Coordinates of C-alpha atoms and ligand atoms in Angstrom, one line a residue:
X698 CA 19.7 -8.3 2.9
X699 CA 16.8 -10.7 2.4
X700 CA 13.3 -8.9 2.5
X701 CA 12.0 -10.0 5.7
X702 CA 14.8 -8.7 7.5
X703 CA 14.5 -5.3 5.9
X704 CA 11.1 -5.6 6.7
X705 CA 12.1 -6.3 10.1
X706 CA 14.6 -3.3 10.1
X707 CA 12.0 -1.2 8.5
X708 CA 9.1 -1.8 10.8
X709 CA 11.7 -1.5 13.8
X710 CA 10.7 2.4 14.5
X711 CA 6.6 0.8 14.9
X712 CA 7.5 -1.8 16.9
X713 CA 10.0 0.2 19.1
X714 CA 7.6 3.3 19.7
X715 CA 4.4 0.9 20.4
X716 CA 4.2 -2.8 19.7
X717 CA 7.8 -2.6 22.0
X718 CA 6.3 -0.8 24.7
X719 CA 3.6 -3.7 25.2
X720 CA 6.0 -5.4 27.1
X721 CA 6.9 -3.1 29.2
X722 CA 2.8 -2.7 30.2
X723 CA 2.4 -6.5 30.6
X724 CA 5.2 -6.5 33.3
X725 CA 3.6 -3.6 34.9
X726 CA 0.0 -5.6 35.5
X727 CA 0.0 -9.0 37.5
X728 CA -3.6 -10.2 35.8
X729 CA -5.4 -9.3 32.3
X730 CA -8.0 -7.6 33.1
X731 CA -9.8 -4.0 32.4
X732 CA -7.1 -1.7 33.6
X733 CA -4.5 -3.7 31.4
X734 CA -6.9 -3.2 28.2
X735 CA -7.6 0.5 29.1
X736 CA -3.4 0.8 28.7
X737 CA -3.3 -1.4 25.3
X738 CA -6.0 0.8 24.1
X739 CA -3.4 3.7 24.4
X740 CA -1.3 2.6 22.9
X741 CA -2.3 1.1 19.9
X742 CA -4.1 4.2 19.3
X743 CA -0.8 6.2 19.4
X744 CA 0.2 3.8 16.8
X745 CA -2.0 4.7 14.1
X746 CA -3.9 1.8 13.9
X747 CA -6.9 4.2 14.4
X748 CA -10.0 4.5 17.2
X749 CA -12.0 2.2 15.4
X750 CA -9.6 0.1 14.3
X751 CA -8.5 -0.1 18.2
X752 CA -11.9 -0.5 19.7
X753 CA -12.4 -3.9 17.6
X754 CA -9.3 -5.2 19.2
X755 CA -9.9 -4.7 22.7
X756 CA -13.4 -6.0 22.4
X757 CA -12.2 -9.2 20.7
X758 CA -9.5 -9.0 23.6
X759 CA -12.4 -8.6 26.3
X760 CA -14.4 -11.5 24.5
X761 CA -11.2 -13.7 24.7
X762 CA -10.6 -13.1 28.5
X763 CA -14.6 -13.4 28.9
X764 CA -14.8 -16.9 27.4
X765 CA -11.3 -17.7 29.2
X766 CA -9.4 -18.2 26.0
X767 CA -6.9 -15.3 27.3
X768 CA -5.9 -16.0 30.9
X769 CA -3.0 -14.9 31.7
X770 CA -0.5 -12.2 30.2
X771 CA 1.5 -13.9 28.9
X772 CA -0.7 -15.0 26.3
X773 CA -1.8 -11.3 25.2
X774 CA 0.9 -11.0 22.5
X775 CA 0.2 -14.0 20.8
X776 CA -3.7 -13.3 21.0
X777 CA -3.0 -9.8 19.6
X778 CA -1.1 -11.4 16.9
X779 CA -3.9 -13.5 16.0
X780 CA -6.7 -10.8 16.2
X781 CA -4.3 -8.4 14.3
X782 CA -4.0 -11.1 11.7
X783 CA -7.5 -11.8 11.0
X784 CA -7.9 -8.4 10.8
X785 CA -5.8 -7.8 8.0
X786 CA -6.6 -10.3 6.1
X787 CA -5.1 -12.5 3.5
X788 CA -2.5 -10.4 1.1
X789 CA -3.9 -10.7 -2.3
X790 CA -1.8 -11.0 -5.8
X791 CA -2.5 -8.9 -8.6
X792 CA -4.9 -10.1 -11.2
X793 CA -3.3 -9.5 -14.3
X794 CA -4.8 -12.6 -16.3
X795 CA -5.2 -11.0 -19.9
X796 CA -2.9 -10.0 -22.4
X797 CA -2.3 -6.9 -22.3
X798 CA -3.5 -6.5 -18.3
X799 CA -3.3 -2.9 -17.1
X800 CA -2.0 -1.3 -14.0
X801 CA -3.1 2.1 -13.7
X802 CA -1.4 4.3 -10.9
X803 CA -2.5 6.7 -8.9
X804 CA -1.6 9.0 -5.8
X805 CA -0.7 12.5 -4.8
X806 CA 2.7 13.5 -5.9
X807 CA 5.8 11.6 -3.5
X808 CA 3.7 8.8 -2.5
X809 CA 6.3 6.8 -4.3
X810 CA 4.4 6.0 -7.7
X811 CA 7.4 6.2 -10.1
X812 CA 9.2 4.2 -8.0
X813 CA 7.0 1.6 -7.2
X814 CA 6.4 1.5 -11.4
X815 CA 10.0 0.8 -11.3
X816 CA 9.6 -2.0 -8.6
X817 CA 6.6 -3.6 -9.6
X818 CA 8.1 -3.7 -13.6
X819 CA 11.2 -5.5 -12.3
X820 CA 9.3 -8.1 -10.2
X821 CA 7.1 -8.8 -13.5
X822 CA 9.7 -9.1 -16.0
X823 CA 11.8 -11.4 -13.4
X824 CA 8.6 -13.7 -13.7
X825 CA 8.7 -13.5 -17.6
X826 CA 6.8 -10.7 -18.4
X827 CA 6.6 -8.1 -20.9
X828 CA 6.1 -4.5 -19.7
X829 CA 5.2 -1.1 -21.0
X830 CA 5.2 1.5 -19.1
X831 CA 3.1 5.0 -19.7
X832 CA 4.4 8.1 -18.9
X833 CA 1.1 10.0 -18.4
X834 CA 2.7 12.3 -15.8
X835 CA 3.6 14.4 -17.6
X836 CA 2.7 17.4 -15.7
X837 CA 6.8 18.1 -15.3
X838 CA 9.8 17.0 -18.0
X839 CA 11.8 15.4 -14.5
X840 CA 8.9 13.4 -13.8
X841 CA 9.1 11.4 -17.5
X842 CA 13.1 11.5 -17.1
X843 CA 12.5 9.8 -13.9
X844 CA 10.2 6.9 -15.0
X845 CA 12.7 6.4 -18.1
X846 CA 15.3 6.0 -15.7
X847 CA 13.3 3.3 -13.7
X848 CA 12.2 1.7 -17.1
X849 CA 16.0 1.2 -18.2
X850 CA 17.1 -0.4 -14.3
X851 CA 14.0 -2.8 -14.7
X852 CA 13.7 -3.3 -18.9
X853 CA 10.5 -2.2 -19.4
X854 CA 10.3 -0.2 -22.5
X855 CA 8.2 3.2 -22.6
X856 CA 6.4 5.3 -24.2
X857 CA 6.2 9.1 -23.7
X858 CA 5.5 12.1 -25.0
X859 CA 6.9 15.9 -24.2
X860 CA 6.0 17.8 -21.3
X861 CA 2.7 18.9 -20.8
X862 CA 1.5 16.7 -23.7
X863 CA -2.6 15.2 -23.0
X864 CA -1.7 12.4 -20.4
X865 CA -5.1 10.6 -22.0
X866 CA -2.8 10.6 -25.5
X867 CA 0.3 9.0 -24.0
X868 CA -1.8 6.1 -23.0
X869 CA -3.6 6.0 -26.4
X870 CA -0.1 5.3 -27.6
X871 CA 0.9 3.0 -25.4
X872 CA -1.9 0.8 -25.7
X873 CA -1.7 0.9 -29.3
X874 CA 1.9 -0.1 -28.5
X875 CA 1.6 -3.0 -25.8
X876 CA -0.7 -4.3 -28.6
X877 CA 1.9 -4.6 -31.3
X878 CA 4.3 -5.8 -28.8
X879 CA 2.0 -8.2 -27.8
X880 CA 2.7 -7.1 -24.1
X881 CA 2.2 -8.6 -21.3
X882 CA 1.2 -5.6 -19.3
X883 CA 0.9 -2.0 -19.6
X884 CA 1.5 0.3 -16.5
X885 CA 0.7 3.8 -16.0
X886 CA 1.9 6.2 -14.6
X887 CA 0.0 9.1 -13.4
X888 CA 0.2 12.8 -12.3
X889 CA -0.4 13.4 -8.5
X890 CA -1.1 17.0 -8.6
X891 CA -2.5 19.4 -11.2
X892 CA -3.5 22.6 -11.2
X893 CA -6.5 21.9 -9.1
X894 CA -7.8 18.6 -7.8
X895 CA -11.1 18.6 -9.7
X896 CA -8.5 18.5 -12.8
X897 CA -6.5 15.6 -11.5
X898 CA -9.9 13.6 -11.1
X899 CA -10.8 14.6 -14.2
X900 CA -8.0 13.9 -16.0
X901 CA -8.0 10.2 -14.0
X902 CA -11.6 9.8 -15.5
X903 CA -10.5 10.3 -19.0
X904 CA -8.0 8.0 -19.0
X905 CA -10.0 5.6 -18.0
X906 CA -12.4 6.3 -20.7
X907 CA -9.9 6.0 -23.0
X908 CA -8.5 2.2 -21.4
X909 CA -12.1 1.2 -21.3
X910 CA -12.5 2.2 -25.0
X911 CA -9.4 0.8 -26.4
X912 CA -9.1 -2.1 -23.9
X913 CA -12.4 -3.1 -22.9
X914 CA -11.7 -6.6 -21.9
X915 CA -8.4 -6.2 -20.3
X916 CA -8.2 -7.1 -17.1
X917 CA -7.4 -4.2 -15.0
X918 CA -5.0 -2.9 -11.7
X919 CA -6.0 0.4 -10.1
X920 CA -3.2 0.5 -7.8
X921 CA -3.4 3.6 -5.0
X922 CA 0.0 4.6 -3.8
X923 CA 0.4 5.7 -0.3
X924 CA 3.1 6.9 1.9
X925 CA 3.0 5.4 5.3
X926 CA 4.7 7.9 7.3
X927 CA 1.8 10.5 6.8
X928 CA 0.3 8.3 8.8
X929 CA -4.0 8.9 9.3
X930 CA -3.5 11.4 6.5
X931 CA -3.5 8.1 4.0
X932 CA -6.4 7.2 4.9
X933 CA -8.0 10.7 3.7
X934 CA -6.0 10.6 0.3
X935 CA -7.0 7.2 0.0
X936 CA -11.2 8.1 0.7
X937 CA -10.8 11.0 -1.9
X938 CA -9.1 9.2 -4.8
X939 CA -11.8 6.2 -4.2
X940 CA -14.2 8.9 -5.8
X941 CA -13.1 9.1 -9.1
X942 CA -11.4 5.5 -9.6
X943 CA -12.1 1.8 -8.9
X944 CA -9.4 1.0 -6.7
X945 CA -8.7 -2.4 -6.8
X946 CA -5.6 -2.4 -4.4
X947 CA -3.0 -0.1 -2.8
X948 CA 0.5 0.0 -2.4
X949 CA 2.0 1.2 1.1
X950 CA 5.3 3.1 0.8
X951 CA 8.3 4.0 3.4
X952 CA 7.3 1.6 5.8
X953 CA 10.8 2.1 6.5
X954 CA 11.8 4.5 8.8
X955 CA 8.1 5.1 10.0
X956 CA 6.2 4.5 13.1
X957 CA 3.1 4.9 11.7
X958 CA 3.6 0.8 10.5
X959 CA -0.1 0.5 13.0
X960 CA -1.6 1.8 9.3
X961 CA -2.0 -1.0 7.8
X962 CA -4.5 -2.4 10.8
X963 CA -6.3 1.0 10.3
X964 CA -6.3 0.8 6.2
X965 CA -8.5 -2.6 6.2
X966 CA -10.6 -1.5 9.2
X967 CA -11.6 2.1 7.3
X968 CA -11.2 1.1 3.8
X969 CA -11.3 -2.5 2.5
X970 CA -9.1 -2.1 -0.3
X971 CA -6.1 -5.2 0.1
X972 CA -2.7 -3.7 0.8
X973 CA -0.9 -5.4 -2.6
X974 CA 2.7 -4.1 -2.0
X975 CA 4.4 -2.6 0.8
X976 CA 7.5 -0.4 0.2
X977 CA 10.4 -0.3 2.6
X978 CA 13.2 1.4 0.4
X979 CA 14.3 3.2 -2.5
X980 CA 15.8 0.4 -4.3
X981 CA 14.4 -1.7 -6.8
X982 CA 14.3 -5.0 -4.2
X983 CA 12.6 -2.9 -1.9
X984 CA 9.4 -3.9 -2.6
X985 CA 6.6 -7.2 -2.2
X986 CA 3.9 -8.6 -2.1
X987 CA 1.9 -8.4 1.5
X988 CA 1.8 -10.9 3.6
X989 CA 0.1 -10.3 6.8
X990 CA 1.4 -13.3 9.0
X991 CA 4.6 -11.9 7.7
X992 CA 4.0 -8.5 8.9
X993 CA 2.5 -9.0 12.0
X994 CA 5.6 -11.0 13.1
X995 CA 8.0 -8.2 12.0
X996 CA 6.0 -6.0 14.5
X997 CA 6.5 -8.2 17.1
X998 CA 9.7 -9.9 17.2
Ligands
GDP1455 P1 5.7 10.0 -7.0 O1 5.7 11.5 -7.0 O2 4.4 9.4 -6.4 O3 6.0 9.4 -8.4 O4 6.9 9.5 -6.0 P2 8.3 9.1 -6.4 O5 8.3 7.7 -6.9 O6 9.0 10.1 -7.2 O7 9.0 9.0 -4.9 C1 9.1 10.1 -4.1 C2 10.3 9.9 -3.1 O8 10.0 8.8 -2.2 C3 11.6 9.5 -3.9 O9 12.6 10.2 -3.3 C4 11.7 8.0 -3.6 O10 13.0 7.5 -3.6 C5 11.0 7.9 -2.2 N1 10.5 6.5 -2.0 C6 9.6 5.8 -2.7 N2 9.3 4.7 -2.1 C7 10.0 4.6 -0.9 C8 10.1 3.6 0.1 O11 9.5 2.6 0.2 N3 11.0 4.0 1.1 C9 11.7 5.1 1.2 N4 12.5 5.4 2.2 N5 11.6 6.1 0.2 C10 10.8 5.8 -0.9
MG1456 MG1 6.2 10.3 -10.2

């Protein structure tokens, strides 16, 4: 199945349980007018787009109908599409313009990083790349199995260490060996729980120190991994994590077979980080870049 159509499939719960259900309030109004926005309001709040997120619609809505841009209903859709759009923003691609660049990534545990390692490695070497991959979870032995597994589906070669070995170590040696291997990029892989949180941040912060050290000019991905079916609870993680790293973009998971989809509005209203992936699968296609007009569409049609 092509991407967009999964996409499509995957979104299909969002746009069933809200972006659906606008049609079925447009036939139930005759004019566009205040009562009409009160019921969009619902609904796109339902949808996890978020209040604030929500209030800037409708007002742009009421602005539209105030100027007499947005007459009748029929044209609501296609101005929601429009106002969702600019909202969202332009996708953006990574910037990975040094050799080695670095992708560090980061999330609580079952956010999808190890799989999205897998994803993103694949889509990299397809375009010619080199790719190391860092097991620096290594917080459980099945958690560097995992990534190995990923690493021999996609070709990326790794480098690990044993269990509970100093995550800041494994990526000492993996620099040192994207280096000899004149690599095109290194990725990371991270823990997403430790004993305590203040570890996990710490332990974020010193590899860090150590990429900053050893690869002071590299050009550098801090990629935030986030499942989309915990919905506002993303947003949280996301605020928290934005503490102790630079995030430079995330990566929305298991947009398939969520409603929450309305996140992604929500994300670039509370955050402004660009969404650089979206996730709507376990395989290793089941992943690209974002593309807003793209996603927007799949919500609607
Ligand atoms: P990590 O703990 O952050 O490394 O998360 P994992 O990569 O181990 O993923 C946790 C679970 O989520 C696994 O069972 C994955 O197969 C699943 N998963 C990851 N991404 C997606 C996605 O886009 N869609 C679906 N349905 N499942 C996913
Ligand atoms: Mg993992």
């Amino acid at each position: 199945m092509a991407f967009l159509d999964k996409l499509k499939a995957g979104l299909s719960k969002t746009k069933n349980a809200i972006f659906g259900q606008i049609d079925e309030v447009l036939k139930a109004f005759v004019r566009v007018d205040e009562d009409l926005l009160e019921e969009l309001e619902e609904l796109l709040i339902c949808s996890d787009v978020g209040v604030s997120a929500t209030e800037d619609i409708i007002e742009e809505l009421r602005e539209q109908i105030k100027d007499g841009r947005l007459k009748e209903k029929e044209q609501v859709i296609d101005a929601l599409k429009g106002i969702l759009e600019g909202m969202i923003g332009e996708g953006e691609p990574l910037a990975l313009d040094t050799t080695p660049s670095v992708i560090l990534v980061i999330g609580v545990n079952g956010a999808g990083k190890t799989t999205s390692i897998g994803k993103i490695s694949n889509r990299l070497i397809k375009q010619g790349k080199k790719v190391v991959v860092a097991a620096a979870d290594t917080f459980r032995a099945a958690a560097i199995d995992q990534l190995a597994v990923w690493c021999e589906r996609s070709g990326a070669d790794i480098v690990k260490q044993s269990e509970g070995s100093d995550p800041a170590a494994v990526v000492y040696d993996a620099i040192g060996y994207a280096k000899s291997r004149k690599a095109d990029v290194l990725i990371i892989d991270t823990a997403g729980r430790l004993h305590n949180k203040k570890n996990l941040m710490n332990e974020l912060s010193k590899i860090n120190r150590v990429i900053e050290r050893e690869l002071p000019d590299a050009a550098r991905e801090n990629l935030l991994v986030l499942d989309a079916t915990t919905g506002q609870n993303a947003i949280l993680q996301a605020k928290e994590f934005r503490n102790s790293a630079n995030i430079t973009g995330l990566v929305l998971n298991k947009l398939d077979g969520t409603a929450k989809g309305g996140i992604v509005i929500s994300i670039k209203k509370e955050l402004d980080i660009p969404v650089k992936f979206i996730g709507v699968g376990e395989k290793i296609d089941d992943m690209q870049e974002f593309d807003s007009s793209e996603f927007v569409d799949a919500l609607f049609n």
